[in-house]
CSV table of C-alpha atoms in Angstrom, one decimal:
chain,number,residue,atom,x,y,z
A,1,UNK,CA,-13.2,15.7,2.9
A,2,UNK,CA,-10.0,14.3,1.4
A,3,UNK,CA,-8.7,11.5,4.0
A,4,UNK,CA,-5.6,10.5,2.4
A,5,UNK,CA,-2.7,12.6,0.4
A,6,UNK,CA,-0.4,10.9,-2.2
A,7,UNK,CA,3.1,12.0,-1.7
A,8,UNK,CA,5.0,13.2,-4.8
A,9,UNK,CA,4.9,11.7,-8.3
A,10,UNK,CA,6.7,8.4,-7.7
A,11,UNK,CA,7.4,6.7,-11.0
A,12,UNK,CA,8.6,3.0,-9.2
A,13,UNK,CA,5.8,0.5,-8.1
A,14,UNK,CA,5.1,2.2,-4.7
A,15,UNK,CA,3.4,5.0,-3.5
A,16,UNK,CA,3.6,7.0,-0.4
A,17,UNK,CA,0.4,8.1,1.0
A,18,UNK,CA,0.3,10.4,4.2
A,19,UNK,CA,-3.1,9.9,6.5
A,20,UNK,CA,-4.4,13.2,6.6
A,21,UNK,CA,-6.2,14.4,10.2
A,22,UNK,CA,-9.7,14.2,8.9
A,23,UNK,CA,-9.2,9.9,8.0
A,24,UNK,CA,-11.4,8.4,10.5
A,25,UNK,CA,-8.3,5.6,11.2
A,26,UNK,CA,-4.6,6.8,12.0
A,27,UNK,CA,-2.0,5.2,9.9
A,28,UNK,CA,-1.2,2.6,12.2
A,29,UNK,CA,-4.4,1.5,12.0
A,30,UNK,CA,-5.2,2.0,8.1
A,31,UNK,CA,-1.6,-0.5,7.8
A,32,UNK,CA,-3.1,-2.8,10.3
A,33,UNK,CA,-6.7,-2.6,8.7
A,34,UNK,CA,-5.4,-3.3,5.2
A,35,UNK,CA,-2.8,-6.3,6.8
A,36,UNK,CA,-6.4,-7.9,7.7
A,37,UNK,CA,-7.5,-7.8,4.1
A,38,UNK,CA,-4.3,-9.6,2.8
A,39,UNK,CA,-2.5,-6.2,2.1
A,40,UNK,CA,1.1,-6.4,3.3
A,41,UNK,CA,1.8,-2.1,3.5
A,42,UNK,CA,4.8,-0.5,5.1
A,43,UNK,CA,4.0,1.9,8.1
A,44,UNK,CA,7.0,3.6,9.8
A,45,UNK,CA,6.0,4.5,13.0
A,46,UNK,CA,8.8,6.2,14.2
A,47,UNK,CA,9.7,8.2,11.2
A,48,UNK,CA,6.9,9.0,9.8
A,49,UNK,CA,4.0,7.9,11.7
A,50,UNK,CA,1.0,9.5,9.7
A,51,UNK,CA,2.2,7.7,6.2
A,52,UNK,CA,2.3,4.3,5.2
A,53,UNK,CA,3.7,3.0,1.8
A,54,UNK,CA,2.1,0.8,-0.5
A,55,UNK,CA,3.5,-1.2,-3.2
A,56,UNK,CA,1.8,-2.6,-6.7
A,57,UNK,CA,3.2,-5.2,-8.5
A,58,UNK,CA,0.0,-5.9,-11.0
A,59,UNK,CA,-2.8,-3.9,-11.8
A,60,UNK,CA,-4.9,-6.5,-10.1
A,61,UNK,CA,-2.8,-5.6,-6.9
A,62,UNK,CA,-3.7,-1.9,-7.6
A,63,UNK,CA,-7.4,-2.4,-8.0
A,64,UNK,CA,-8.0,-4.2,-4.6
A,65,UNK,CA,-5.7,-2.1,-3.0
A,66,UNK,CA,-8.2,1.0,-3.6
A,67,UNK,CA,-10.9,-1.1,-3.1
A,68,UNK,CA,-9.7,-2.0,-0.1
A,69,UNK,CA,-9.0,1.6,0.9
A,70,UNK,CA,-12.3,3.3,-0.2
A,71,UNK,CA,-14.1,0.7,2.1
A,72,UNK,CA,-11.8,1.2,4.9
A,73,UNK,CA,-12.2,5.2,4.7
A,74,UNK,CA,-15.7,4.7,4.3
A,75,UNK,CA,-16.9,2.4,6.7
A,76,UNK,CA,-14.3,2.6,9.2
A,77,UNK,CA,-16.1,0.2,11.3
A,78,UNK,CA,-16.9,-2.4,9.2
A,79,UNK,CA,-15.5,-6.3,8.9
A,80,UNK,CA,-13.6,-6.4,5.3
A,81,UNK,CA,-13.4,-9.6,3.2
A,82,UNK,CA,-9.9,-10.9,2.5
A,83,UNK,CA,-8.5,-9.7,-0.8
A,84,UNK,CA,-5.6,-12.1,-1.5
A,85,UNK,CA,-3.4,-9.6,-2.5
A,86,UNK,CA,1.1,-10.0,-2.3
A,87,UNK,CA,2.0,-6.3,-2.0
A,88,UNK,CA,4.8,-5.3,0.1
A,89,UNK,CA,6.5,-8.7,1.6
């Protein structure tokens, strides 16, 4: 089932990305998951509490963010590597 839902067509170097019921980790946690892997997103609890945003600069950037994702969706549970990865500072 589809965990995740991008969020319009955003043509800048972030995307918004809402955390669908069905993710086995809320937002906060997804944001908090991927800020142990090196990945810097933005989470805004009080606003919108079931997105976070996540920002690109490099296609390198891009690639470890899904990475990072996939495994986090995946195997909710498990102990990610670091990625070394500057998004969203």
């Amino acid at each position: 089932s589809t965990m995740l839902r991008p969020v319009g067509g955003s043509r800048a170097n972030f995307l918004l990305v809402e955390v669908l019921p069905s993710s086995p980790v809320s937002a906060a946690e997804l944001a908090a998951r991927l800020k142990l892997v090196g990945i810097v997103v933005r989470f805004f609890k009080a606003t919108l509490a079931t997105y976070i945003r996540i920002s690109a600069a490099r296609p390198d950037d891009t690639l470890r963010v899904l990475a990072a994702l996939h495994a986090i969706v995946t195997q909710p549970d498990a102990v990610l590597p670091a990625v070394r990865c500057s998004v969203e500072q």
